[in-house]
Coordinates of C-alpha atoms (C1' of nucleotides) in Angstrom, one line a residue:
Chain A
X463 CA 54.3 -6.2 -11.3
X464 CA 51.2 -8.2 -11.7
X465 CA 48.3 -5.9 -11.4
X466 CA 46.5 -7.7 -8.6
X467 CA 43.7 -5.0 -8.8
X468 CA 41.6 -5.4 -5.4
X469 CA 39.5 -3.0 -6.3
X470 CA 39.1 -2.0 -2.5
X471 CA 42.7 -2.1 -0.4
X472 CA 41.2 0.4 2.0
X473 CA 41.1 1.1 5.3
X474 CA 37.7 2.3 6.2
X475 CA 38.3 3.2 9.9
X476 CA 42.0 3.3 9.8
X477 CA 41.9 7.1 11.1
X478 CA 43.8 7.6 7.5
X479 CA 41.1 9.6 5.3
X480 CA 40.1 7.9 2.1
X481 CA 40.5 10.3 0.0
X482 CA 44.4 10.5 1.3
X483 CA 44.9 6.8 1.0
X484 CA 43.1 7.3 -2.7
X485 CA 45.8 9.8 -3.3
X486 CA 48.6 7.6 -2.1
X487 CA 47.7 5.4 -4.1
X488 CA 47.5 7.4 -7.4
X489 CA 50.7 8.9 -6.6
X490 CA 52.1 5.2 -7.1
X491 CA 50.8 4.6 -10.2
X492 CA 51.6 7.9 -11.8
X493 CA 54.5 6.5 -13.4
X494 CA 52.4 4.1 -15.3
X495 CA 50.3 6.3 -16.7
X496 CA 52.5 9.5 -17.2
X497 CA 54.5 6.8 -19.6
X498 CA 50.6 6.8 -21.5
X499 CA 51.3 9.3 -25.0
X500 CA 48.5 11.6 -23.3
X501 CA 50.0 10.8 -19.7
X502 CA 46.1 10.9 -19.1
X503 CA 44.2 9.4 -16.1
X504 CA 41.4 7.8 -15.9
X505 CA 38.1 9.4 -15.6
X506 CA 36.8 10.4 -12.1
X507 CA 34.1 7.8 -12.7
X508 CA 36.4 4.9 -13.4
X509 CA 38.5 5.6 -10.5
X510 CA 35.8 5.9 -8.5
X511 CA 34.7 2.4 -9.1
X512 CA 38.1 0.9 -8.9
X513 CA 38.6 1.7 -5.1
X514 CA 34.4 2.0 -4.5
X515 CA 34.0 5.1 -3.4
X516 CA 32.4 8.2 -4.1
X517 CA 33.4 10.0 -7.1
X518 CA 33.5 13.2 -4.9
X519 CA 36.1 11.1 -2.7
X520 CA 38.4 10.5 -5.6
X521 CA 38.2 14.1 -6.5
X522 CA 39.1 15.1 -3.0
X523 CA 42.3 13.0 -3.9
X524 CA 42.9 14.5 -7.1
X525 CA 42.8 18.0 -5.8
X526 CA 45.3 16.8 -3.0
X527 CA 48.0 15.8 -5.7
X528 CA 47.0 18.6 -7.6
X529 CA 48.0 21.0 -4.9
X530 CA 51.5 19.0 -4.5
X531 CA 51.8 20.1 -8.7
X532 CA 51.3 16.9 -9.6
X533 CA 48.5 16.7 -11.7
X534 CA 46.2 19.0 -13.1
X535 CA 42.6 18.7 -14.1
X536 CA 40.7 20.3 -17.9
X537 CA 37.1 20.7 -17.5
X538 CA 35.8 18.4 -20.4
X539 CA 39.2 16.6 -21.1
X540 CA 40.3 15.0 -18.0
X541 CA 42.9 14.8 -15.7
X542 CA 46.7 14.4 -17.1
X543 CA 50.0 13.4 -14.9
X544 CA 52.5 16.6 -14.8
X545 CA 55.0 15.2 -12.8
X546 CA 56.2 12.0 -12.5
X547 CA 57.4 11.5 -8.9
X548 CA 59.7 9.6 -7.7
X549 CA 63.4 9.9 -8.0
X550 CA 65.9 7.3 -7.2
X551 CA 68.3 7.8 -4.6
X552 CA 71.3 5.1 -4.5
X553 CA 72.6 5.0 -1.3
X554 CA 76.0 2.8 -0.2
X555 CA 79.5 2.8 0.7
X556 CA 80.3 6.2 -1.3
X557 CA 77.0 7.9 -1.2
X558 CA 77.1 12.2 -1.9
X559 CA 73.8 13.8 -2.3
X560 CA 75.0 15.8 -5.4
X561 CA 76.2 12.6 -7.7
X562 CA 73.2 10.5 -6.5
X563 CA 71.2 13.2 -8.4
X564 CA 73.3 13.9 -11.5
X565 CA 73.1 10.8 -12.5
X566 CA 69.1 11.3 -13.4
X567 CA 70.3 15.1 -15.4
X568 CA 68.6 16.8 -11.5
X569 CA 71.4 19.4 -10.3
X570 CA 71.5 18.3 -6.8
X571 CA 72.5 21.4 -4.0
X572 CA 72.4 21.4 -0.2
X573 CA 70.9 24.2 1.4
X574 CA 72.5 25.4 5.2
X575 CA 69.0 25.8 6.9
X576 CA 70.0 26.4 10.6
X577 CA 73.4 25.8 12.3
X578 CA 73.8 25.5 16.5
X579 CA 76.8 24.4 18.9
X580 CA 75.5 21.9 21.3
X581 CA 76.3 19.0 24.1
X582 CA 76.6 15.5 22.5
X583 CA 74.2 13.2 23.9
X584 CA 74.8 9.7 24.4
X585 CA 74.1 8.1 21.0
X586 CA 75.5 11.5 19.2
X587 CA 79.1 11.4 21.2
X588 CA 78.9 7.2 20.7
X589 CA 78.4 8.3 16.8
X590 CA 81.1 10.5 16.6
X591 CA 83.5 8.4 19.3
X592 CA 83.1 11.6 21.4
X593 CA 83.0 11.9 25.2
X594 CA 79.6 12.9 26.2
X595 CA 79.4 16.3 26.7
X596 CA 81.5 17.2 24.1
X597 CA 80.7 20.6 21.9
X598 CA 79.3 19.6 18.5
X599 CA 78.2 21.1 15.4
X600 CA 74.2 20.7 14.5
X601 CA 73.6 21.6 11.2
X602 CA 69.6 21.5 9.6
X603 CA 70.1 21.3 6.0
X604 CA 67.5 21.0 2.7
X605 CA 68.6 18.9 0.0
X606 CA 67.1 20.4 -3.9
X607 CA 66.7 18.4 -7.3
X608 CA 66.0 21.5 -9.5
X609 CA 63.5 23.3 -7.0
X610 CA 62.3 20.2 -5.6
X611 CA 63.0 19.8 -2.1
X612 CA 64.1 15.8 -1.6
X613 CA 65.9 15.9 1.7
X614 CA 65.2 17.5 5.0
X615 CA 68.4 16.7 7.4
X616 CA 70.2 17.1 10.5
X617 CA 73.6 16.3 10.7
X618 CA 75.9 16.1 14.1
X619 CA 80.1 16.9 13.6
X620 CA 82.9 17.3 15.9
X621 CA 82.5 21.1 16.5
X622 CA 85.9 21.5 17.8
X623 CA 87.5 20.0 14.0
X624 CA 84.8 21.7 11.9
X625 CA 84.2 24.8 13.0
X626 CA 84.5 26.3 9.9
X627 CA 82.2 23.8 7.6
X628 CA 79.4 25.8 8.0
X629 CA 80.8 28.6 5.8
X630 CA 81.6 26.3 3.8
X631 CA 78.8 24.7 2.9
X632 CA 76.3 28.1 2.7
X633 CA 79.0 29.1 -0.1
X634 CA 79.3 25.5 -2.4
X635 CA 76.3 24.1 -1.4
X636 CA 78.0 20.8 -0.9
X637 CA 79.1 18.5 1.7
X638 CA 81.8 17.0 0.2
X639 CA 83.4 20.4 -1.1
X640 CA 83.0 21.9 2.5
X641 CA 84.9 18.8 4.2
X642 CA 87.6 18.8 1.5
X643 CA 87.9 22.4 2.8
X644 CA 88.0 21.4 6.2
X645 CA 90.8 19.0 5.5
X646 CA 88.6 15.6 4.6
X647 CA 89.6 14.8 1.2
X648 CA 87.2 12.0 1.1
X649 CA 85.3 10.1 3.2
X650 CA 83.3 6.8 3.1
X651 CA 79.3 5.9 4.7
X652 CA 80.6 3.2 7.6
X653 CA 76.6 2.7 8.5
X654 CA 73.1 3.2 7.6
X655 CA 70.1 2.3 9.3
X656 CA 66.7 2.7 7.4
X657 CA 63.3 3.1 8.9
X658 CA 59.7 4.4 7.6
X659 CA 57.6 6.9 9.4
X660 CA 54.8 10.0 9.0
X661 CA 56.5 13.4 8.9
X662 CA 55.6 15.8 11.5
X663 CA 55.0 19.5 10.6
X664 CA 58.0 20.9 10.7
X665 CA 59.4 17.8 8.3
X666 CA 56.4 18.5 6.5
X667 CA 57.0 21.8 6.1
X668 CA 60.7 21.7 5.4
X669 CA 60.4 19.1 2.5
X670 CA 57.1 20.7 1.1
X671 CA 55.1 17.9 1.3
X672 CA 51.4 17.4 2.5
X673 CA 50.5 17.2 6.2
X674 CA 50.6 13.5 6.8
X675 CA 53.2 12.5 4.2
X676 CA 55.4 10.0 4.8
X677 CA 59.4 10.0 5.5
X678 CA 62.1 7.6 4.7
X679 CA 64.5 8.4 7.7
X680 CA 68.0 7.5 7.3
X681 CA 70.7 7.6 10.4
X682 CA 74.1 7.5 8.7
X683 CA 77.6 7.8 9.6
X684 CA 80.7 8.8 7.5
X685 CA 83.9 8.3 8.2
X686 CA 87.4 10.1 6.8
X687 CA 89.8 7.6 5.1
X688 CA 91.1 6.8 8.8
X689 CA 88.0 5.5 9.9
X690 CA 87.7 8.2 12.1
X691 CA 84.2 9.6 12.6
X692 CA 83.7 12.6 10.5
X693 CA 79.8 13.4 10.9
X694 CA 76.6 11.7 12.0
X695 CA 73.5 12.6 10.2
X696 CA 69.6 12.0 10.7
X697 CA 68.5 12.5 6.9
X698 CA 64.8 12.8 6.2
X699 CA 63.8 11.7 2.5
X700 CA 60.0 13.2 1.1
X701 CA 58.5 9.1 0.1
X702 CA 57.0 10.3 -2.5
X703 CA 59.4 11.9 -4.6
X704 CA 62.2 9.2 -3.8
X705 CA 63.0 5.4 -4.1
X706 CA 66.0 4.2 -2.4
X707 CA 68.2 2.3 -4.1
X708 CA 70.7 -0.3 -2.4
X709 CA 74.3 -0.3 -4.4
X710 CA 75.5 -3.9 -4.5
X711 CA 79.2 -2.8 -5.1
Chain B
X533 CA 43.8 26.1 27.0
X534 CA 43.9 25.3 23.2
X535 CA 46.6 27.7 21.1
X536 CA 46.7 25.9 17.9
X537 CA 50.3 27.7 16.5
X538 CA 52.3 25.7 18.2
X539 CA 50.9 21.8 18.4
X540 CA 54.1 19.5 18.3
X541 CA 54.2 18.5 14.9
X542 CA 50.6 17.4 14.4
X543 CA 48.8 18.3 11.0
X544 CA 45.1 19.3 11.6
X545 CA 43.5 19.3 7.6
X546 CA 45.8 16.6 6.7
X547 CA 43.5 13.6 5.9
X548 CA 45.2 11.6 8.8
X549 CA 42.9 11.7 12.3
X550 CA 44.8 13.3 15.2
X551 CA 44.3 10.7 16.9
X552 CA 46.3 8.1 14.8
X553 CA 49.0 11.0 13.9
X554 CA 49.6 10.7 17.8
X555 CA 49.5 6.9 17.5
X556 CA 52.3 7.1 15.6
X557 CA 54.5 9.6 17.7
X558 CA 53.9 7.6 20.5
X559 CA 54.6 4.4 19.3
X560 CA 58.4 6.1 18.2
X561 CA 58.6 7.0 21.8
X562 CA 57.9 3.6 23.3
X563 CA 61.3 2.3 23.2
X564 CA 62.0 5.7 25.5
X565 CA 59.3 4.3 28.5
X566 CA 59.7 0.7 28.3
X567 CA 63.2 1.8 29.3
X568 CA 62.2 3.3 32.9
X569 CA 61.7 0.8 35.8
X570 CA 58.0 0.5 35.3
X571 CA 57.4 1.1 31.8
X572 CA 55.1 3.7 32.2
X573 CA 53.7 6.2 29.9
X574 CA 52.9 10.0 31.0
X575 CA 49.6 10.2 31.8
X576 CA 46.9 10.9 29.5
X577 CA 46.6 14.8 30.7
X578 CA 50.2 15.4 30.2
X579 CA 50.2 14.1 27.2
X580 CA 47.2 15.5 25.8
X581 CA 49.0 18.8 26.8
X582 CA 52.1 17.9 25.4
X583 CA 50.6 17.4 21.7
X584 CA 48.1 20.3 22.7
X585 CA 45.0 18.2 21.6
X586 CA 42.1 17.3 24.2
X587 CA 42.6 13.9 26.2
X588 CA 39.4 12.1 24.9
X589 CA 41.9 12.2 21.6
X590 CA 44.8 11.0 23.0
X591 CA 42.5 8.1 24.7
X592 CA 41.9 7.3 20.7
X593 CA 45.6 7.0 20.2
X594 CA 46.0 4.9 23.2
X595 CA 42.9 2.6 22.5
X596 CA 44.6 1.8 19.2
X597 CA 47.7 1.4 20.5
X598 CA 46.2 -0.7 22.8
X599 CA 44.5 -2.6 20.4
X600 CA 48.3 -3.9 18.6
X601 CA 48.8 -5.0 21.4
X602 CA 51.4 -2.5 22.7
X603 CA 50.5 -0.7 25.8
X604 CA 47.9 -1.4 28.2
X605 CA 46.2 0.5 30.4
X606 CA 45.1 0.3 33.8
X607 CA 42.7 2.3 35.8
X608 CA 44.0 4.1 38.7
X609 CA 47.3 3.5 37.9
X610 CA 48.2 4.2 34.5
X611 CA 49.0 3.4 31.2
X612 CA 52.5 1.0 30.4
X613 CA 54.5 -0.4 27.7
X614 CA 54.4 -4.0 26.8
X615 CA 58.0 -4.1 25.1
X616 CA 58.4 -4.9 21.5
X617 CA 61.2 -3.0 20.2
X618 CA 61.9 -3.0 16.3
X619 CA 63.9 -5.6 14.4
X620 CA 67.3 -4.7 12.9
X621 CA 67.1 -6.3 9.3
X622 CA 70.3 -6.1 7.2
X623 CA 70.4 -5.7 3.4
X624 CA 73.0 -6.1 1.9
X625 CA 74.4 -8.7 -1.3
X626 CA 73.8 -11.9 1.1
X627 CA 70.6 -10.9 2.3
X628 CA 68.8 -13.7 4.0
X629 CA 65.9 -14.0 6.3
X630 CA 66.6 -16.1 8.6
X631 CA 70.5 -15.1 9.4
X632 CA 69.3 -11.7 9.3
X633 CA 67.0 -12.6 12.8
X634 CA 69.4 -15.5 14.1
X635 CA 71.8 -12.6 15.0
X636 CA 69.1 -11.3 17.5
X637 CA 68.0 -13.9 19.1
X638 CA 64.7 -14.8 17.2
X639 CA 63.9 -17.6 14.8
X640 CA 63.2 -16.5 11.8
X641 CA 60.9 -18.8 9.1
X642 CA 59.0 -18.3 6.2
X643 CA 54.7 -19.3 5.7
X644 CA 53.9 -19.9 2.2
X645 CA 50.1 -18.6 1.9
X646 CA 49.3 -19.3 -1.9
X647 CA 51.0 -20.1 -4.4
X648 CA 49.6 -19.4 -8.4
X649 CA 51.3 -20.1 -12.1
X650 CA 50.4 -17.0 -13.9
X651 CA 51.9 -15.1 -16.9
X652 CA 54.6 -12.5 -16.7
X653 CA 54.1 -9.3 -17.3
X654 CA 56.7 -6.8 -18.6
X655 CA 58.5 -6.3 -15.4
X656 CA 58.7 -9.8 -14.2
X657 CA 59.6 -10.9 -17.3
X658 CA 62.3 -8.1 -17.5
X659 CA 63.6 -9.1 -14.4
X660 CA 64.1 -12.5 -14.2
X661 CA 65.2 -12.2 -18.4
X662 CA 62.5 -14.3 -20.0
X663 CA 60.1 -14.2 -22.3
X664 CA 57.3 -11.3 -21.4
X665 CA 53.9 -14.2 -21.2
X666 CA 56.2 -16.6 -20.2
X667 CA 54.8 -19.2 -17.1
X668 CA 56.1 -17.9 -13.6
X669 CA 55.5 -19.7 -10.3
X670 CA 53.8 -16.2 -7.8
X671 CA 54.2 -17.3 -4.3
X672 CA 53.0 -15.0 -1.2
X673 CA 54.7 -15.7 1.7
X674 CA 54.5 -14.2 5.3
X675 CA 58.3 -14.0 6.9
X676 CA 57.8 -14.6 11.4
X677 CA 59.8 -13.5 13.9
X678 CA 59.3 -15.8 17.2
X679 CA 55.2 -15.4 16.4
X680 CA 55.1 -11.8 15.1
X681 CA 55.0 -11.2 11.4
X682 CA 57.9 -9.2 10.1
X683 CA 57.7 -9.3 6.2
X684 CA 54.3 -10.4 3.9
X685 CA 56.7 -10.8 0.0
X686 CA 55.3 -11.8 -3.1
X687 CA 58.4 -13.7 -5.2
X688 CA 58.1 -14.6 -9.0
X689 CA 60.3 -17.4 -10.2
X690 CA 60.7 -19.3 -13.8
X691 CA 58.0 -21.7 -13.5
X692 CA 59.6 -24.2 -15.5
X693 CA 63.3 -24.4 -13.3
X694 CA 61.4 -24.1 -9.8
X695 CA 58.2 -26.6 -10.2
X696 CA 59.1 -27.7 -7.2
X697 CA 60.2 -24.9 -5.2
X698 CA 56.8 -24.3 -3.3
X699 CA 56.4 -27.8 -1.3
X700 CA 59.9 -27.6 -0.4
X701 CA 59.2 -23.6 1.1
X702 CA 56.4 -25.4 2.7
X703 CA 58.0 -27.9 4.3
X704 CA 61.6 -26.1 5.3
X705 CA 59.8 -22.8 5.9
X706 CA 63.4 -21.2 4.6
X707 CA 63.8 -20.2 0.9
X708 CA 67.6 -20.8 0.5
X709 CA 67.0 -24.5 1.5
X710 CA 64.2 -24.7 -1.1
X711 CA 66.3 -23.1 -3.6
X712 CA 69.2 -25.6 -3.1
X713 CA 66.7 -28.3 -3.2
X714 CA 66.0 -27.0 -6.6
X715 CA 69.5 -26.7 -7.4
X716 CA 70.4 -23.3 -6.4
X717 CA 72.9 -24.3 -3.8
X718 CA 74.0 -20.4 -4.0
X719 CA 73.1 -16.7 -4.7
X720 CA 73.5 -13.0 -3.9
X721 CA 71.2 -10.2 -4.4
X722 CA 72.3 -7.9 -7.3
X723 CA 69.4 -5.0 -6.9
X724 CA 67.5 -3.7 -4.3
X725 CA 64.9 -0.6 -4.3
X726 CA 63.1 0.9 -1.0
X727 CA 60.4 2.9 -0.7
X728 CA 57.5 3.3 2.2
X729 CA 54.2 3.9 1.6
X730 CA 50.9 3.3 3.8
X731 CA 50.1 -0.5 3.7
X732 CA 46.6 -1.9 2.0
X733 CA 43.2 -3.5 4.4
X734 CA 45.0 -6.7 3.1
X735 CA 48.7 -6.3 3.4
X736 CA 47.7 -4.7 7.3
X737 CA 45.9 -8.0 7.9
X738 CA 49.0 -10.3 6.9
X739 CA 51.2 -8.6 9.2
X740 CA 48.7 -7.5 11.6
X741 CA 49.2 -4.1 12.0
X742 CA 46.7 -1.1 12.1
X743 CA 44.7 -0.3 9.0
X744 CA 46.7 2.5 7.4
X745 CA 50.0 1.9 9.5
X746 CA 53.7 2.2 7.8
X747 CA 55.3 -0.6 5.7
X748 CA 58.8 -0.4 3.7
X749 CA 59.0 -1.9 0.5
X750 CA 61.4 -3.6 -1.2
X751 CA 61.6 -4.9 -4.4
X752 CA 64.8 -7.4 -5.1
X753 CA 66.4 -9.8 -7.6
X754 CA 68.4 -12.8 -6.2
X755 CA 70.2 -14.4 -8.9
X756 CA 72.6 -17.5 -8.9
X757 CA 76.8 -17.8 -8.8
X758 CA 76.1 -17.9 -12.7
X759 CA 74.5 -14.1 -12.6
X760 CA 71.2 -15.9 -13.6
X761 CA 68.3 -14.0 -12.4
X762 CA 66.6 -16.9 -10.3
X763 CA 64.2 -14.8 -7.9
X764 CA 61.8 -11.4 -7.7
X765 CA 60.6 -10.5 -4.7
X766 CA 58.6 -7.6 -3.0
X767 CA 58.7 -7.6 0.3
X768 CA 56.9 -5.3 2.7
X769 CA 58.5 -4.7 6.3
X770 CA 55.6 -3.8 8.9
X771 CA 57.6 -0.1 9.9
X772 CA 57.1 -0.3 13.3
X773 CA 58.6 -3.7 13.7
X774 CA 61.9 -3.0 11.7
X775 CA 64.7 -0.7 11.0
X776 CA 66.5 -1.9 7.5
X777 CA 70.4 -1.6 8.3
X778 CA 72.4 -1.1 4.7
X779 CA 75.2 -3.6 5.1
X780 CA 78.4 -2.1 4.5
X781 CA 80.1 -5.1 2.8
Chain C
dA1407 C1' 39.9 7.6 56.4
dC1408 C1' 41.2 10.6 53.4
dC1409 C1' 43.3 12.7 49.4
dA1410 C1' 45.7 13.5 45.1
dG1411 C1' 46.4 11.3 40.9
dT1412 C1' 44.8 8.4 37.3
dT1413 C1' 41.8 6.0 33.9
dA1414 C1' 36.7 5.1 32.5
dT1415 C1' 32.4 6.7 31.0
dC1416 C1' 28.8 9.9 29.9
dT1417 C1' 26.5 14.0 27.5
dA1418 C1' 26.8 17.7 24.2
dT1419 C1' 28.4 20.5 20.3
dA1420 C1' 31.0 21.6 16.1
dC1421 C1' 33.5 20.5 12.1
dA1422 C1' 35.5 17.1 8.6
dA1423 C1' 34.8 13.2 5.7
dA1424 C1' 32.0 10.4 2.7
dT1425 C1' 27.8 9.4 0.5
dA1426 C1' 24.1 10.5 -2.9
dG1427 C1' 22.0 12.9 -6.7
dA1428 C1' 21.4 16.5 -10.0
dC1429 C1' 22.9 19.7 -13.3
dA1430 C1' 26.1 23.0 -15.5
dA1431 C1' 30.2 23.8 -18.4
dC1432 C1' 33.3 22.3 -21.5
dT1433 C1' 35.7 19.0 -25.2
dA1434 C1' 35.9 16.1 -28.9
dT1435 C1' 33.7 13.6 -32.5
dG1436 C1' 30.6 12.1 -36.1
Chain D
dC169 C1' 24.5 20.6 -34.8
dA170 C1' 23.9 16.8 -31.8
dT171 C1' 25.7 13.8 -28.7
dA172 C1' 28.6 11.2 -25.6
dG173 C1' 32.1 11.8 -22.3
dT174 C1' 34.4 14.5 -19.0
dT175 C1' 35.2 17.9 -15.1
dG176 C1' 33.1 21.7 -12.0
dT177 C1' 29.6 23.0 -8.7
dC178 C1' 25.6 22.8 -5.9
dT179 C1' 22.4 20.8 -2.1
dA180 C1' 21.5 17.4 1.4
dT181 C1' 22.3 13.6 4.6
dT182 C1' 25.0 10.4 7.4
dT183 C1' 29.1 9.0 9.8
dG184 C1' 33.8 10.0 11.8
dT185 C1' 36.8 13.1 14.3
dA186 C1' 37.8 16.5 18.0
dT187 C1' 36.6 19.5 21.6
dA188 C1' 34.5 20.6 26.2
dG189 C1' 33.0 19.6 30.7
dA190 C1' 31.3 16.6 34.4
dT191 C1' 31.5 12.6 37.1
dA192 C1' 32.5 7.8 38.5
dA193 C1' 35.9 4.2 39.7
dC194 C1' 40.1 2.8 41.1
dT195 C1' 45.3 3.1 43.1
dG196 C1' 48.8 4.5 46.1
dG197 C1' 50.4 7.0 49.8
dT198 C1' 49.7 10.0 54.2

DNA sequence: ACCAGTTATCTATACAAATAGACAACTATG
DNA sequence: CATAGTTGTCTATTTGTATAGATAACTGGT
């Protein structure tokens, strides 16, 4: 898009530190520059005056993404992009974690973090067209591109029809292979409500990203090919390492 | 009375001030208060207990709160909600503004701020399938529910088909009856890509919300019945105003 | 009238963030 | 080799953030 460089864009008493707004906003513009033949930055100096600041601010930055691995500084040479960040994540009517991911050569796995029987609430039995009450499975899972954690989230099933899926899922590392197994053949995403917000430090934590960092939180529901309400999940995505993209089929 | 282990999720060397961290978690939780009979928050002890921080910092987080405009506080008595609950906004392939808002009761319309003619770039250009240097019409626009600003977008279209598009954006304050004024009496959205990030001093002060808060972004290409790209947009949702709901058709 | 609970305000201290300037260490190039 | 350009490190100062404790002002109920 048109570069619209404002040099300044930031907050100066936002309660956001600059030097973490100075490395969100590198983070976005890594692409550009990793597709440079050098995938070089530009100098501390020149940043520096872009946003006005400090040059010590923008190295506070750098040394922020450098810690998430994704850049790395050479005394005398400069600074040079060894990541590029974000992956896209197509989300509609037949979203699976696993496909969403081959389709950009990343081997895509679920990992079965935690699993816990508990009472539905009210919007977890109105998910699952449950009475309230009613036993269900909680399951905290990590989503991995390579090594890369993408997804932190919590999903809610009927604990009475799935008992077994948990199993399931610690040995294929898939969802869809452990509901096959727990007689879902296939299922389809009925819903999927989107909104933006800081992770706290467990989230944090879970998806390996800097205190602070923000989340794309997704509440979905899938249903079997009954409509029937198969499982409700909460799924947290790391914002910096994904874009989500909206299928038009 | 401080054991810092254990501190609710809050990030202490994160480059985000306590103080806005617990902004944020609050302003999540509103919708949970506003529902009791009086609207009322705990009060600032209890809650400076519950994230395990001193009160004079969750007075911070309650002054800027207080400052958007969403809780007030009152001496004696304590601190309330005054209700703004977030905005369901449906994506989907018929995404428009307005219907999205009609369906809950607000009016939706759309202020054109500026308007420029300026060269495409490679992306624009890419996107709407013209010439890269060709003339495109830029136009920033601020999208209003009731009086509270929902969406600041920035939309490139061929400069040569839309001429007029602007004074009839201006004067409808709806883009689909500016594009059928222009002789798009049609069109769907064939892409859409999400991703959050913390918004700019200038994209905070178009939808007036806090320096540093949350926005979703979404970059989108409308094109006509003939498949002919006819409109890029960015558009950035103010987080705390909006959940984006994926439309399942 | 009194009391318990709540928000408002004040002082003080400690640490983090940001600024400023200077210089060292290293790289690439002519 | 000499020099320009770059990152690394150091000192110092100012402003922002967070903690701690004390006290005032106000509300609602007994």
């Amino acid at each position: 898009m048109t570069d619209r460089t404002e040099n300044d864009g930031l907050g100066r008493r936002s309660g956001v530190a600059l030097w973490r707004q100075i490395a969100d906003r590198i983070r976005q513009d890594l692409a550009i520059w990793s597709a440079q033949d050098d995938a070089r930055l530009p100098p501390e100096t020149d940043l520096a005056a872009r946003f006005d600041v400090n040059r010590h601010t923008v190295r506070a930055a750098l040394a922020a993404l450098a810690q998430e691995g994704l850049v790395r500084s050479e005394r005398g040479k400069g600074t040079f992009v060894v990541r590029r960040p974000r992956i896209a994540y197509p989300i509609g009517r037949r979203t699976r974690f696993s496909t969403a991911l081959e389709a950009q050569n990343s081997s895509g796995r679920i990992l079965l973090l935690r699993q816990a029987r508990v009472q539905a609430d009210a919007v977890i039995a109105g998910a699952l067209d449950l009475p309230v009450g009613s036993e269900v499975l909680m399951l905290d899972t990590r989503g991995l591109a390579g090594d890369t954690p993408i997804t932190f989230a919590t999903h809610w099933l009927d604990a009475a029809r799935f008992a077994d899926l948990p199993e399931h899922l610690a040995r294929t590392g898939s969802i869809t292979a452990a509901l096959a197994a727990c007689g879902v053949p296939d299922y389809e995403r009925r819903s999927t409500v989107l909104e933006a917000r800081r992770a706290t430090a467990q989230e944090a934590a879970e998806l390996d990203i800097g205190d602070g960092g923000l989340l794309m939180v997704a509440r979905s529901l899938n249903v079997d090919m009954a409509g029937q309400p198969v499982q409700f999940s909460e799924t947290r995505f790391a914002a910096e390492r994904v874009e989500i993209t909206i299928d038009p089929a």
